[in-house]
Short mmCIF file of C-alpha atoms and ligand atoms in Angstrom, two decimals:
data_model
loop_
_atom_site.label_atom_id
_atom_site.label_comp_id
_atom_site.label_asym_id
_atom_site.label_seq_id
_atom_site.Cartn_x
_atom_site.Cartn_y
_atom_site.Cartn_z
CA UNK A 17 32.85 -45.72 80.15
CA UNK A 18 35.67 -44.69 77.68
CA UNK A 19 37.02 -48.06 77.96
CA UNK A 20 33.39 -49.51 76.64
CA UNK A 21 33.35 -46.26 73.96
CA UNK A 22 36.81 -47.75 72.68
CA UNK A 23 35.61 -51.57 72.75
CA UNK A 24 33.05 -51.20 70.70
CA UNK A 25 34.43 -48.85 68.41
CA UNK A 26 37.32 -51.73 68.30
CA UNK A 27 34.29 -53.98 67.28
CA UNK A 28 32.82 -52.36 64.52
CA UNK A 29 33.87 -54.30 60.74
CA UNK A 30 36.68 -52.36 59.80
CA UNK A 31 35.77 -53.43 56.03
CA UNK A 32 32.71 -51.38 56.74
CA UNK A 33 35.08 -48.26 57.32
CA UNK A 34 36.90 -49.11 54.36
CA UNK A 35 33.92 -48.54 51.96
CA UNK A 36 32.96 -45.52 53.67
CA UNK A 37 34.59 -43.43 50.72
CA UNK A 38 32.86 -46.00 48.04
CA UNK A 39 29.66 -45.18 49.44
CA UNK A 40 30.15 -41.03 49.35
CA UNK A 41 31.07 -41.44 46.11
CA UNK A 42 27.90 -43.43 44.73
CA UNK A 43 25.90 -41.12 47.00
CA UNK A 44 27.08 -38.35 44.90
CA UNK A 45 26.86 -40.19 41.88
CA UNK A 46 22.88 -40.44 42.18
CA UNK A 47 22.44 -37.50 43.34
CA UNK A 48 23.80 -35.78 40.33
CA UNK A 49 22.20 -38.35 38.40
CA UNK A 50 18.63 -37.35 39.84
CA UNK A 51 19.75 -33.82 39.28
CA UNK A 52 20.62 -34.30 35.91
CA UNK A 53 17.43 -36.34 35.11
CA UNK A 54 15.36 -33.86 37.25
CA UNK A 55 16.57 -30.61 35.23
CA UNK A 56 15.40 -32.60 31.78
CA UNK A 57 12.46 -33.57 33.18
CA UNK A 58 11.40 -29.79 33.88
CA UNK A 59 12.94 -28.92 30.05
CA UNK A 60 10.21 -31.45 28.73
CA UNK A 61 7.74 -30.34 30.99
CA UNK A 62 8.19 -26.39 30.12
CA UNK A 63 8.04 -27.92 26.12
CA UNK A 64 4.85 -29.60 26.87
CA UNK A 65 3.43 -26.63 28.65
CA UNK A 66 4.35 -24.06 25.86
CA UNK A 67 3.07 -26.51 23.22
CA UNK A 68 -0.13 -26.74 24.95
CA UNK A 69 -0.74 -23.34 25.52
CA UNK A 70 0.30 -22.57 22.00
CA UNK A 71 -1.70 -25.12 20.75
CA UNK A 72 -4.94 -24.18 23.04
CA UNK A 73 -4.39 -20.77 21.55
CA UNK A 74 -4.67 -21.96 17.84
CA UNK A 75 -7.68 -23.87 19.08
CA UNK A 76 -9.36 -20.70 20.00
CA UNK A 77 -8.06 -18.99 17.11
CA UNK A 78 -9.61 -21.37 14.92
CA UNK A 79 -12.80 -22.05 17.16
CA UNK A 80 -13.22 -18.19 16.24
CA UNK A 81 -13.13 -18.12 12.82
CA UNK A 82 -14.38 -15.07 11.72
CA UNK A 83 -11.98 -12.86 14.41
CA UNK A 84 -9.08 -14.45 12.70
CA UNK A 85 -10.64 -13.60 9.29
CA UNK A 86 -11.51 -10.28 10.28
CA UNK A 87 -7.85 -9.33 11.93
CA UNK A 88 -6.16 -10.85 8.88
CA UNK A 89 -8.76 -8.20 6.31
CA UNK A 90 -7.46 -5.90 8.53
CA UNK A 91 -4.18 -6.71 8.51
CA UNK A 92 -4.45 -7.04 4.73
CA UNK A 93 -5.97 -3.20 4.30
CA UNK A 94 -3.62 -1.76 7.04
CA UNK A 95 -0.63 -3.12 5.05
CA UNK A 96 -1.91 -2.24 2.32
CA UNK A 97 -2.46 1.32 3.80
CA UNK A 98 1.45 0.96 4.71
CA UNK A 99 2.42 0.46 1.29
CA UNK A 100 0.35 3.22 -0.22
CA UNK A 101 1.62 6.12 2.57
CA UNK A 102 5.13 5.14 2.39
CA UNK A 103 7.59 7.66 3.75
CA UNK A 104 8.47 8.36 0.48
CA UNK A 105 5.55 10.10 0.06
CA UNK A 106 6.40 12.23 3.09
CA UNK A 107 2.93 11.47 4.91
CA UNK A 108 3.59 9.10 8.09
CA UNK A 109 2.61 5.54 7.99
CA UNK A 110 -0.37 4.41 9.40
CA UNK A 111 -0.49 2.25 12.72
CA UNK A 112 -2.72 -0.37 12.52
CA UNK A 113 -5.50 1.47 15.13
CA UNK A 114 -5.65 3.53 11.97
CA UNK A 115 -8.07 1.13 9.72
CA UNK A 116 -10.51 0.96 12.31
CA UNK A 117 -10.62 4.69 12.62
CA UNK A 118 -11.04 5.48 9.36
CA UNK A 119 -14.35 3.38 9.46
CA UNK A 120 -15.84 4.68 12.76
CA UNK A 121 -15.15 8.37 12.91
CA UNK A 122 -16.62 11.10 10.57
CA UNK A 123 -20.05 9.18 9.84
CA UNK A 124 -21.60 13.20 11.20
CA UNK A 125 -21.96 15.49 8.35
CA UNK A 126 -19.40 18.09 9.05
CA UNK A 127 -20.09 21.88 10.57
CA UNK A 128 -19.13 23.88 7.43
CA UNK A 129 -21.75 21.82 5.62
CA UNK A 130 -24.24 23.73 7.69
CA UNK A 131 -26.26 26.98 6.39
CA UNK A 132 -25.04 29.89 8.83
CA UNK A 133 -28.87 30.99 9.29
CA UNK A 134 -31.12 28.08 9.32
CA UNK A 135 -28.29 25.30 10.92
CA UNK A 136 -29.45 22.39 8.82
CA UNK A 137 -27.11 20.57 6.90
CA UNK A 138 -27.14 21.67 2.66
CA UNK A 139 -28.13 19.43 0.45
CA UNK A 140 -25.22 18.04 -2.05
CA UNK A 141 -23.93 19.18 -3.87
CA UNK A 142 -23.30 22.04 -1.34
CA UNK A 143 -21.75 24.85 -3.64
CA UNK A 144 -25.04 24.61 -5.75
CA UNK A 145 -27.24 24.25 -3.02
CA UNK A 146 -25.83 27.18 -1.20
CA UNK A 147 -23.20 30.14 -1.38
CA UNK A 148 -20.36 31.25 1.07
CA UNK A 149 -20.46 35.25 1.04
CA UNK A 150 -17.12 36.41 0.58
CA UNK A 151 -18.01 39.48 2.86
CA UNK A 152 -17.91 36.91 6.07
CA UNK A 153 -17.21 33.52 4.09
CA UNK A 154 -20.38 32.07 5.82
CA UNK A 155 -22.54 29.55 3.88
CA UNK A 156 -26.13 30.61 3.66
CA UNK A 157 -28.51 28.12 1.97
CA UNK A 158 -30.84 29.16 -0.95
CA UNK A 159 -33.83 28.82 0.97
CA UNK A 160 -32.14 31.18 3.27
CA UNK A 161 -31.49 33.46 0.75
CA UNK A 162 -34.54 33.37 -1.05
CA UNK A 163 -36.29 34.06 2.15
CA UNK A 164 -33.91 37.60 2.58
CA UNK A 165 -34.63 38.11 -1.01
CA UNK A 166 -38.45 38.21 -0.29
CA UNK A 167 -37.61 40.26 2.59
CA UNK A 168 -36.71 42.48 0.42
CA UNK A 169 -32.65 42.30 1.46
CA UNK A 170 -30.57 41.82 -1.40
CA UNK A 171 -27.41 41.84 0.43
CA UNK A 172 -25.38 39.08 2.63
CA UNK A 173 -28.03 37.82 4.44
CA UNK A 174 -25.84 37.30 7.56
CA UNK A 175 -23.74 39.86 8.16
CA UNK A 176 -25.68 42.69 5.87
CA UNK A 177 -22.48 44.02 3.70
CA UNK A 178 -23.54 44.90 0.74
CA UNK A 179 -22.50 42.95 -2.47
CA UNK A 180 -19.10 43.49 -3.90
CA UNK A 181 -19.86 45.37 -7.22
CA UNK A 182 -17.60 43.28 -10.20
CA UNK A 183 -15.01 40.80 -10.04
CA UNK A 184 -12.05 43.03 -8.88
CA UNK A 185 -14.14 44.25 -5.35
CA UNK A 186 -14.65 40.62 -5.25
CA UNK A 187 -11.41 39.65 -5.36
CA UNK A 188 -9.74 42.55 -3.53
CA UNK A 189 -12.32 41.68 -0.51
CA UNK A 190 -11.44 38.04 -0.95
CA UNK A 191 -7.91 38.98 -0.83
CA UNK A 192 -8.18 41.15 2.26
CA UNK A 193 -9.60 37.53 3.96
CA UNK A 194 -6.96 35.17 2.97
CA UNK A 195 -4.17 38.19 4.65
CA UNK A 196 -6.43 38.02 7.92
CA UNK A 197 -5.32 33.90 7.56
CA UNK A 198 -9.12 32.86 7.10
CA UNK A 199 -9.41 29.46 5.92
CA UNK A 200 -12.49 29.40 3.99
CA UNK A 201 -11.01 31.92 2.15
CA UNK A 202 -7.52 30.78 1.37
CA UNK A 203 -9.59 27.42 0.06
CA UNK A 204 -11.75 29.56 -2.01
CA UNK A 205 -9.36 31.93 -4.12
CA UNK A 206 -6.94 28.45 -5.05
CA UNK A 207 -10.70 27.30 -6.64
CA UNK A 208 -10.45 30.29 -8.48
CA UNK A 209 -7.07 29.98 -9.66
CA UNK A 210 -7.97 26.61 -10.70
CA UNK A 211 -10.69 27.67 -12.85
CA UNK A 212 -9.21 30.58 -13.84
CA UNK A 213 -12.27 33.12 -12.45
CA UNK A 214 -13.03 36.22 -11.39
CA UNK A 215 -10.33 37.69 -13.79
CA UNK A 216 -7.50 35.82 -12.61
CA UNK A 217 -5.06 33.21 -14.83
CA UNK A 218 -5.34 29.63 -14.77
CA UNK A 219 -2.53 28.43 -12.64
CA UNK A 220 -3.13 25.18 -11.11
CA UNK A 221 0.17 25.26 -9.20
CA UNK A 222 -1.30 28.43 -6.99
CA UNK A 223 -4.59 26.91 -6.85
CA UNK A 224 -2.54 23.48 -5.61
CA UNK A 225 -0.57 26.00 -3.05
CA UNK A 226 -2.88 27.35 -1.61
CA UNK A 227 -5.35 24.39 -0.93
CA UNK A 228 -2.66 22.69 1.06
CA UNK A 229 -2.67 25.82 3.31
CA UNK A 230 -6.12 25.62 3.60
CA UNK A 231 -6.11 22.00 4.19
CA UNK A 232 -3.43 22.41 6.68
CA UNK A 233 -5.58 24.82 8.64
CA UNK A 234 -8.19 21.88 8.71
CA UNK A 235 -10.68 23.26 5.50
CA UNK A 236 -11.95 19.50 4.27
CA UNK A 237 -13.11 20.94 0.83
CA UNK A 238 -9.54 21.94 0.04
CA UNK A 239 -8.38 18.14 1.12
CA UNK A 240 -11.26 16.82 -0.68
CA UNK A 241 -9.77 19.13 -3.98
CA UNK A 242 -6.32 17.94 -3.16
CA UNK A 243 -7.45 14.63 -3.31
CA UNK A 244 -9.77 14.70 -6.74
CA UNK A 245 -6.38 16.10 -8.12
CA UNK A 246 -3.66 13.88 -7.08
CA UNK A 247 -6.07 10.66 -7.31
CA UNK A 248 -7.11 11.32 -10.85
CA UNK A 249 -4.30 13.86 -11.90
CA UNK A 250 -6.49 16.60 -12.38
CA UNK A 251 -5.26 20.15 -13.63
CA UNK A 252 -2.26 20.91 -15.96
CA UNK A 253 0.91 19.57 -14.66
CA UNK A 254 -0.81 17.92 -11.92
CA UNK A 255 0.82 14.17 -11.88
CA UNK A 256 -1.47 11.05 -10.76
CA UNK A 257 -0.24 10.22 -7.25
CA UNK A 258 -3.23 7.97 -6.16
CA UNK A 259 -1.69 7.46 -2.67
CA UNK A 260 -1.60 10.94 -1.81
CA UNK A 261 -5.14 11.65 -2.90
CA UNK A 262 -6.54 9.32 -1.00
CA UNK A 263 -4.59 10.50 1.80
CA UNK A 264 -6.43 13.88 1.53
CA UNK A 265 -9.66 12.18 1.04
CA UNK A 266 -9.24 10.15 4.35
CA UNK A 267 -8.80 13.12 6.16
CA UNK A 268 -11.41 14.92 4.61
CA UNK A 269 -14.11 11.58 5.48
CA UNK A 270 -13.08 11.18 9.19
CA UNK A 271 -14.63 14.87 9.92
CA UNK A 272 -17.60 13.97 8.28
CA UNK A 273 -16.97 15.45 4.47
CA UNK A 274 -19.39 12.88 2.51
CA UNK A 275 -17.83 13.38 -0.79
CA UNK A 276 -14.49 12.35 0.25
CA UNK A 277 -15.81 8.87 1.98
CA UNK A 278 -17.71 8.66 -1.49
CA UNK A 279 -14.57 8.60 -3.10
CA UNK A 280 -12.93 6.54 -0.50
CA UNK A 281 -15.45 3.78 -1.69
CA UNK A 282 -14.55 4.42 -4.92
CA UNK A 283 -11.38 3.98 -4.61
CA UNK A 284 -11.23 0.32 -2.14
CA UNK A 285 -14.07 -1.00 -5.69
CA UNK A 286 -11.38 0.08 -7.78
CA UNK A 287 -8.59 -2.39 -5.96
CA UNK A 288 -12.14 -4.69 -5.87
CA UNK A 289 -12.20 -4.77 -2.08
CA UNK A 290 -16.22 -4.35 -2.53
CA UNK A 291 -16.76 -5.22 0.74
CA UNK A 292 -14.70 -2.21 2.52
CA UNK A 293 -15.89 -0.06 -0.49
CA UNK A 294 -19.90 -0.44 0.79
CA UNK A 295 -18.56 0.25 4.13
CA UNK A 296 -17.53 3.85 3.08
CA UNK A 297 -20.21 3.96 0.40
CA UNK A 298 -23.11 3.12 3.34
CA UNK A 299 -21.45 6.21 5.58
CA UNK A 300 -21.98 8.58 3.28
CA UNK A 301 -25.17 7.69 2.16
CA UNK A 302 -27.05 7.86 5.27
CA UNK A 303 -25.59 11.51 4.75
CA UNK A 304 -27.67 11.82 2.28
CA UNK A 305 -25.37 11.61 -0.76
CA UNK A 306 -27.37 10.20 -3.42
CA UNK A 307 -24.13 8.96 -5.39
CA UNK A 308 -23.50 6.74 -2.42
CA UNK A 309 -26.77 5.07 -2.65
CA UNK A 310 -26.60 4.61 -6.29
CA UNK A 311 -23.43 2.61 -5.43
CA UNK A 312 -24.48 0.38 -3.10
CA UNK A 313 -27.59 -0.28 -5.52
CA UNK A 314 -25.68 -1.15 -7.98
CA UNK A 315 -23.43 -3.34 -6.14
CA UNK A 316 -26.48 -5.65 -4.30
CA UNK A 317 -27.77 -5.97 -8.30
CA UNK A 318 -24.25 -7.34 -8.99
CA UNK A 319 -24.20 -9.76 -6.06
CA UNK A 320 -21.65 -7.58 -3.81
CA UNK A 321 -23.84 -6.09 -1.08
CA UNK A 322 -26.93 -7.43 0.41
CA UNK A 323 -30.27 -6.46 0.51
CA UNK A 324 -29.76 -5.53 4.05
CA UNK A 325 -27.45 -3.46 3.48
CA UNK A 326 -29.24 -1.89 0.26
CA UNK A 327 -32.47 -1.37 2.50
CA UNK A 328 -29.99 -0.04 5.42
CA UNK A 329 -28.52 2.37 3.23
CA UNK A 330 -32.11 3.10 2.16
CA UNK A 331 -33.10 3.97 5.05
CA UNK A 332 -30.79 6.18 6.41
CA UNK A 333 -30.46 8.59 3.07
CA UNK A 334 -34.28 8.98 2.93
CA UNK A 335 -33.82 10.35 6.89
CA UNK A 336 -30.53 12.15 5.61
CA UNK A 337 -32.60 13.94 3.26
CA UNK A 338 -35.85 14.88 4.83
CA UNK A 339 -33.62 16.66 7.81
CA UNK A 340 -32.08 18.50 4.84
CA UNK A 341 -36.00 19.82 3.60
CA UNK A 342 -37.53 22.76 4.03
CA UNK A 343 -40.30 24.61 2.10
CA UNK A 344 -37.94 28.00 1.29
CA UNK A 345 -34.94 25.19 0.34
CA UNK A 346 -37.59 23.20 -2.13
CA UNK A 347 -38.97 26.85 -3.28
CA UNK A 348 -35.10 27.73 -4.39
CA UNK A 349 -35.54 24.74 -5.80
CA UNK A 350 -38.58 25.48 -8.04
CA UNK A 351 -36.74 28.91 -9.38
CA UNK A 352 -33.85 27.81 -9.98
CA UNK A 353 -35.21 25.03 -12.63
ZN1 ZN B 22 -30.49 28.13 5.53
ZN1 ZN B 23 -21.52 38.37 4.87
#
């Protein structure tokens, strides 16, 4: 047996062992040479992949046209938005989920719009269509009050204190609100230091002071003031800061205070974006702000809204308005002209 094992192994070519280590060696030279070809293979492959997918993307991008169009408006307003609240303003900038926000909340007329007794919203403009009672700083409607009147009550008509007699009980019970820390009337005596009433100076800085308060307590008249000042400069030694008044104005019109988004719209036609300004203008019209309306009019005669939207806008102020009727509301009405 081993002497067969040995014969044959004494048979076999010994050239063949010989080239034994020739043959590793071109064994490993293709198989690093597969390797080496394999590994660009998968490069070009990942390449193609990403380029298709990239390019499949585009496809869709383009395929939907007016997403792209409408991300890049949006893009365009939110950096605009960036560039107008700047940090150097001290207000935080916006993220992006802002724009959209702005548009969709706020389109409710807000609570303090409503009259204390009867709950429907007041007609605009609200301070002439109604009165807050510095006794309680509710706002009663002049239907409301007309109605008392005929009742023969002549004082608040919701909480029954009897009128403050002259300007200084007026202010002194004013004054005894805005210690208690109430809002409505913090905004109120900065309107009267603004107009210089009820005996006091004309000092637009207090007036300026003390709406921020009151805006910072959440009272959207005082950040709809705030923002009629800084936008337009209004008030002596009150600089034009048109960034910051709109600020105040977008917080005022995204809890539902129509004069603000009015002004909002006012603003976006001034830097000719007409097509974001009828957004804001169509909100608060179907509030019923005639202004509003008027705007959007006069925009579909110039070719910048549609009649759709003009009819829309229609529609919804006419509804705006008759939930703001009622016969005591359109008697007040007859008196008071
Ligand atoms: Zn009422
Ligand atoms: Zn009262």
């Amino acid at each position: 047996m081993w002497h067969v094992l040995l014969v044959d192994f004494e048979e076999v070519d010994e050239s063949l062992l010989d080239a034994l280590p020739t043959v590793g060696s071109v064994v490993i030279f293709l198989a690093s040479a597969f390797a080496y070809l394999a590994s660009i293979a998968i490069a070009i492959g990942m390449v193609g992949v990403m380029y298709g997918y990239s390019y499949s993307y585009s496809n869709r991008e383009l395929r939907l046209g007016r997403t792209v169009r409408a991300r890049t408006a949006a893009r365009r307003v939110c950096n605009a938005a960036r560039r107008r609240d700047g940090p150097a303003n001290g207000i935080p900038q916006r993220v992006e989920a802002a724009v959209p926000a702005l548009l969709t909340e706020g389109h409710e007329r807000a609570e303090g719009d409503d009259c204390t007794i009867c709950f429907q919203p007041t007609e605009f403009p609200v301070n002439r269509h109604s009165k807050v009672y510095v006794c309680c700083t509710r706002r009663v409607c002049n239907g409301c009050t007309l109605a008392a009147r005929q009742r023969g009550m002549y004082d608040c008509p919701f909480c029954r204190t009897p009128h403050p007699r002259g300007e200084a009980a007026t202010l002194r019970m004013i004054r005894r609100r805005v210690r208690k820390g109430d809002v409505e009337a913090i905004k109120y005596l900065g309107s009267k230091y603004y107009f210089g009433s009820l005996g006091l100076p004309k000092y637009v800085p207090r007036a300026i002071q003390l709406w921020t308060e009151a805006a910072e307590l959440g009272s959207l008249e005082a950040h709809h003031n705030l923002g009629d000042s800084y936008y337009f400069g209004r008030g002596a030694g009150v600089e034009v800061d048109k960034p910051r008044g709109i600020h105040h104005w977008e917080q005022a019109a995204m809890r539902g205070n129509a004069p603000s988004r009015h002004n909002l719209g006012y603003a976006e036609s001034m830097e000719r974006n007409n097509e974001l300004a009828v957004q804001h203008y169509m909100i608060s019209a179907k509030m019923g702000y005639k202004e509003s309306l008027d705007a959007i009019k006069r925009r579909f005669m110039e070719g910048h809204a549609t009649k759709a939207q003009y009819a829309e806008a229609l529609r919804g102020y006419q509804d705006a308005v008759g939930e703001m009727r009622s016969s005591h509301r359109e008697e007040a009405k007859r008196i008071e002209t």
